[in-house]
Coordinates of C-alpha atoms and ligand atoms in Angstrom, one line a residue:
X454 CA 13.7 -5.3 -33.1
X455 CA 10.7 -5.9 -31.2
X456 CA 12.2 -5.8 -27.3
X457 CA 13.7 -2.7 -28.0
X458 CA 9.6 -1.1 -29.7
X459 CA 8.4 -2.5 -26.2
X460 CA 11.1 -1.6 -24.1
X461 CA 11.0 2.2 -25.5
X462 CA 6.7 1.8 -25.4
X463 CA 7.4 1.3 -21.3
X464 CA 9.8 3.7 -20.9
X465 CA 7.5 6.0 -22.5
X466 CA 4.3 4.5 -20.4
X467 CA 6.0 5.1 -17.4
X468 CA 7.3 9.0 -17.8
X469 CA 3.1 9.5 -18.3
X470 CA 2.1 8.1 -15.6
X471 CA 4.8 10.2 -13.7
X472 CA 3.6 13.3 -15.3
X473 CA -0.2 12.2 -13.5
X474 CA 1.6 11.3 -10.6
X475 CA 3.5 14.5 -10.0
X476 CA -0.5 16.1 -10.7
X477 CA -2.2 13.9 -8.3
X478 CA 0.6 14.6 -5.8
X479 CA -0.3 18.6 -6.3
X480 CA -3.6 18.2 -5.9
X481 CA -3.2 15.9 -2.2
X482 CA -1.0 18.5 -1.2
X483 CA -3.3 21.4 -2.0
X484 CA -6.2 19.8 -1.0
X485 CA -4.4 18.3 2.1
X486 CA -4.5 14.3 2.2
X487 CA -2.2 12.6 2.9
X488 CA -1.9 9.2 0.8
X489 CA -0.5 5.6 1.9
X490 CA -0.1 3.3 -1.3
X491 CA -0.1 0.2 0.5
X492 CA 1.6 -2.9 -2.4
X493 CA 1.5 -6.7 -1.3
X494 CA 1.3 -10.2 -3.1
X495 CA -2.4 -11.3 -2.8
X496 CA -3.8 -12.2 0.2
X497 CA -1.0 -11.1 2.2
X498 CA -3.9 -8.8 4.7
X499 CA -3.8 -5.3 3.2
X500 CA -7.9 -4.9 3.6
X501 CA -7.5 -6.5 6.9
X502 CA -5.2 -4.5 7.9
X503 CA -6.7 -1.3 6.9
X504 CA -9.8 -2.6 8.6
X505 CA -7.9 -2.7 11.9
X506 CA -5.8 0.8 11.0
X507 CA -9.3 2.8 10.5
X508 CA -10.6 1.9 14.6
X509 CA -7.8 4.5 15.5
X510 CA -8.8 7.1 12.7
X511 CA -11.7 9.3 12.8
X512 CA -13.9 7.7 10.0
X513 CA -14.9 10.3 8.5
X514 CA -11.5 12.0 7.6
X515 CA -10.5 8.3 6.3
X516 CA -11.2 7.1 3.1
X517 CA -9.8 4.0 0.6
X518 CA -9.4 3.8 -3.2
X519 CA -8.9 -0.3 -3.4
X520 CA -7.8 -1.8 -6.8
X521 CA -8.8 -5.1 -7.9
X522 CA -8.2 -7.1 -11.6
X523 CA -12.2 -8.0 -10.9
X524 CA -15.1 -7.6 -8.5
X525 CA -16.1 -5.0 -5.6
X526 CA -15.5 -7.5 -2.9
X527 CA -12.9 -5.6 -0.9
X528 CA -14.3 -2.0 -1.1
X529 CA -17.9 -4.1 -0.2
X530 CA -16.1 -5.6 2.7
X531 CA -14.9 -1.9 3.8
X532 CA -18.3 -0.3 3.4
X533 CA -19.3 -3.4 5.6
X534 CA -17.1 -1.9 8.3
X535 CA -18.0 1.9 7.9
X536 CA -15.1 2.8 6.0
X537 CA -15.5 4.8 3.4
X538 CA -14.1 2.5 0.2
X539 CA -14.1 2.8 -3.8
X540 CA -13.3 0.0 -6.1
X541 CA -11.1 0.4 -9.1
X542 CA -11.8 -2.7 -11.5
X543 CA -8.8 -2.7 -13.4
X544 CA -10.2 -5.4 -15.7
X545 CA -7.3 -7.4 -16.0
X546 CA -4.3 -4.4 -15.6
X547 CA -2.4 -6.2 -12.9
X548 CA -1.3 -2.8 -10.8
X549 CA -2.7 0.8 -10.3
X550 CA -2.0 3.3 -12.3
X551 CA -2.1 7.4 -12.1
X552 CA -4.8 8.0 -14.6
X553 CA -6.8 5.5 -12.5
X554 CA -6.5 7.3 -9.4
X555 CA -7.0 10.7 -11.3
X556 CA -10.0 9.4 -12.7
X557 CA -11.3 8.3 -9.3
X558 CA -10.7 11.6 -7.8
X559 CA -14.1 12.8 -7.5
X560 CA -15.3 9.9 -5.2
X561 CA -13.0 11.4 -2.3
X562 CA -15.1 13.1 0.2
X563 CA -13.9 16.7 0.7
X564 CA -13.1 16.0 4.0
X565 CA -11.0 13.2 3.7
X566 CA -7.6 14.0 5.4
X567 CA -5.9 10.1 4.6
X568 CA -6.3 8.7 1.7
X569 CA -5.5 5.0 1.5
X570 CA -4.8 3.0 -2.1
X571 CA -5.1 -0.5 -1.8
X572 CA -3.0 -1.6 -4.8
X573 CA -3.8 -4.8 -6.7
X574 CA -2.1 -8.1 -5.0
X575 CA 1.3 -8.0 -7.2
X576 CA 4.9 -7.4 -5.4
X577 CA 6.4 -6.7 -9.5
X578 CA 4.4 -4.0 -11.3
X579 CA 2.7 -2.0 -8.8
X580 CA 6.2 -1.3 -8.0
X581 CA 6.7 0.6 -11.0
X582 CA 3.4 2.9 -10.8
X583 CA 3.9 5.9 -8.7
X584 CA 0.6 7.0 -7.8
X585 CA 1.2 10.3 -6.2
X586 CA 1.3 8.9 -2.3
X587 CA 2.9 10.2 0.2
X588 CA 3.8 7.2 1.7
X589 CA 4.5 3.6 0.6
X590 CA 4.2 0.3 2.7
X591 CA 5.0 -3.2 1.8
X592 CA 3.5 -6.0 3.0
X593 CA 4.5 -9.3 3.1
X594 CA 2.9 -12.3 5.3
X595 CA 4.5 -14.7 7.3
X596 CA 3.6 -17.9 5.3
X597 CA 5.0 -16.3 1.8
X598 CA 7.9 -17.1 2.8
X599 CA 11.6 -15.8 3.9
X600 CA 12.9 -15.2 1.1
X601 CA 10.7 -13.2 -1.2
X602 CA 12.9 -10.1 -0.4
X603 CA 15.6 -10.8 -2.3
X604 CA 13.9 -11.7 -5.0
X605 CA 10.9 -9.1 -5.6
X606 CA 13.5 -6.0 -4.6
X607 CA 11.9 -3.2 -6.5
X608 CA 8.5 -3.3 -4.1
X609 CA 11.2 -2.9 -1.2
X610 CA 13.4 -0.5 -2.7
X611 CA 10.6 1.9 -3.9
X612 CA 8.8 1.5 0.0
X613 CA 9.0 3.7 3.4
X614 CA 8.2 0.7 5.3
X615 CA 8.1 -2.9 5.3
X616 CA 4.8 -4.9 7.5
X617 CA 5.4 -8.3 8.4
X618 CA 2.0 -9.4 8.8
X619 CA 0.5 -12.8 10.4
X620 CA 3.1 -13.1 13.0
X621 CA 0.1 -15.3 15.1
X622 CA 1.5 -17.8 12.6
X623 CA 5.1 -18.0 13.5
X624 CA 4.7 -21.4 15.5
X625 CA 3.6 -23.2 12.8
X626 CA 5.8 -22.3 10.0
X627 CA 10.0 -22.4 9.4
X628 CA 9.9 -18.2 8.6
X629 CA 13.2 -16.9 9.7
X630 CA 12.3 -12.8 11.1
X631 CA 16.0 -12.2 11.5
X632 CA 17.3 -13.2 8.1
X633 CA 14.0 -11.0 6.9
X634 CA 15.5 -8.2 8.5
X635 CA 18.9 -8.6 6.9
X636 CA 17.7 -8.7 3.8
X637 CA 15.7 -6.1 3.5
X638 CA 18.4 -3.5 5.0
X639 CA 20.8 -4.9 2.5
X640 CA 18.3 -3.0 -0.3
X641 CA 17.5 -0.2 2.0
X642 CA 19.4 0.3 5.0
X643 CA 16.8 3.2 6.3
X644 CA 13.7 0.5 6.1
X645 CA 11.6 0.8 9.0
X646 CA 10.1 -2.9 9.5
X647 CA 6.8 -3.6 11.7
X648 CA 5.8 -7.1 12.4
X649 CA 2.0 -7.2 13.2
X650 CA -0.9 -9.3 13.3
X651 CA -3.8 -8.0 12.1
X652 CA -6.0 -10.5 12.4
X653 CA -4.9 -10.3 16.1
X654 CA -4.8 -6.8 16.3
X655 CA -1.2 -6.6 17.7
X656 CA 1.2 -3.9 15.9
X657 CA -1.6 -2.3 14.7
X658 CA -1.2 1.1 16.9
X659 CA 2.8 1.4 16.2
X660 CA 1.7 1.4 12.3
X661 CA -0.9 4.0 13.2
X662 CA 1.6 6.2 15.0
X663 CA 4.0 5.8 12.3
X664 CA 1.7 6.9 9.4
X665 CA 0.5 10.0 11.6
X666 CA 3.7 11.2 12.5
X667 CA 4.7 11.1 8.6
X668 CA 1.8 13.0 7.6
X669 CA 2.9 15.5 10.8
X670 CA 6.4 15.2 8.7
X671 CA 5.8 15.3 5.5
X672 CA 2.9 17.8 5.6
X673 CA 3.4 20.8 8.0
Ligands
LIG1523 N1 -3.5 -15.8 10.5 C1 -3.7 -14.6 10.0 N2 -4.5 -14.4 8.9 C2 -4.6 -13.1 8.4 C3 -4.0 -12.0 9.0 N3 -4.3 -10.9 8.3 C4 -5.1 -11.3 7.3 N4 -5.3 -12.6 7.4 C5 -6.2 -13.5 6.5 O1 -5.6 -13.6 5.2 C6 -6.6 -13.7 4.2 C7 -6.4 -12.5 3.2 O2 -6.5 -11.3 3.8 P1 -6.9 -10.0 3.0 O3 -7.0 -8.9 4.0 O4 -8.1 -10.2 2.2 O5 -5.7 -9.8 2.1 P2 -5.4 -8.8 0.9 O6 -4.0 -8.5 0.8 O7 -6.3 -7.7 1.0 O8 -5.9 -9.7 -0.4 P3 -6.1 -9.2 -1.9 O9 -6.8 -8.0 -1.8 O10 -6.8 -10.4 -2.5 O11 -4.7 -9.1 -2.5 C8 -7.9 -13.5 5.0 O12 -8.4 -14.8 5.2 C9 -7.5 -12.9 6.3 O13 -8.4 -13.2 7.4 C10 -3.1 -12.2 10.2 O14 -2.5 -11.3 10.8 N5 -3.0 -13.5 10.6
LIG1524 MG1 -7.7 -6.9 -0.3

């Protein structure tokens, strides 16, 4: 029966990259960097946003690991802004994995102390790829839609907090932030939920505080 050969072959894909997971998370602990795995559909503003996020981090104890199914345009665009940025090309792999990050390991400047993973844009299977991080945030934008909650739930129910990005385009469109709300504490009632604008820089420091207080948390 073929869907339960493939259903076993996931199962079985997934416990590994868990095994490299629970490593990499080891290895950010010892060495002391804390990790955001930051999951969105595409385009939603992750790389803006991280733009915007590294003015209120010391550059050099920032760095980002950015996966992309092709080109180096995003870790290019980073590098453009002094950030220190890696591309993974996953050549068609349509989410980060473990092994990828473990393999990337050695392009982390020793004195990194946040690590940020831009995940491929996909709300579905980077959801299912633990990757070590400390900390996971979801991101959806304003002109996505309302109701994407409900239906992508795993990228919620697997996240510490939700971003609501391109609020600057709330005039213009019928997105309803309340029903957001309600749906997203009906899969996790403990979500904390930003709404931001990166491209207008408003948000932005609450996010900051928030990921700086869980590495205070998380890492004492
Ligand atoms: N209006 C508005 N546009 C935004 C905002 N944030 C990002 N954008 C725009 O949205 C587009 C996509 O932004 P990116 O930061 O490249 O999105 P991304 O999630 O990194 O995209 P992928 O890496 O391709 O998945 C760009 O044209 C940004 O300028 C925002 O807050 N408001
Ligand atoms: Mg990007």
């Amino acid at each position: 029966m073929p869907e339960i050969i493939s259903e076993n072959v996931s199962i079985s894909l997934l416990k590994a990259n868990e095994a490299i997971a629970k490593e990499l998370r080891d290895f950010f602990n010892k060495k002391k960097i804390f990790v955001i795995n930051m999951l969105s559909s595409p385009g939603s503003g992750k790389t803006t946003l991280i733009e915007k996020l590294a003015h209120y981090f010391e550059k050099e104890k920032i760095c980002v690991l950015v996966g992309d199914v092709q080109t180096e345009r995003d870790a290019q665009r980073l590098r453009k802004a002094k950030i220190r940025a890696f591309q993974i090309v996953t050549q068609g792999v349509c989410h980060l994995e473990a092994i990828m990050i473990k393999q990337a390991l050695s392009l982390i400047p020793e004195d990194t102390e946040y690590l940020f993973i831009e995940n491929v844009g996909n709300l579905v299977c980077p959801a299912s790829y633990n990757l070590g991080e400390h900390l996971r945030i979801v991101i959806i934008s304003t002109p996505e839609g309302d109701d994407k909650i409900l239906k992508y739930p795993k990228a919620f129910l697997t996240a510490d907090a939700i971003i609501i990005n391109k609020t600057d385009l709330l005039p213009y469109l019928s997105f309803d932030s309340e029903k957001v709300k309600q749906d997203i504490f009906k899969i996790k009632k403990e979500l904390i939920i930003f709404f931001i604008s990166a491209l207008k820089n408003e948000g932005i420091k609450e996010v900051v505080d928030f990921i700086k207080n869980a590495k205070e948390k998380i890492m004492k």
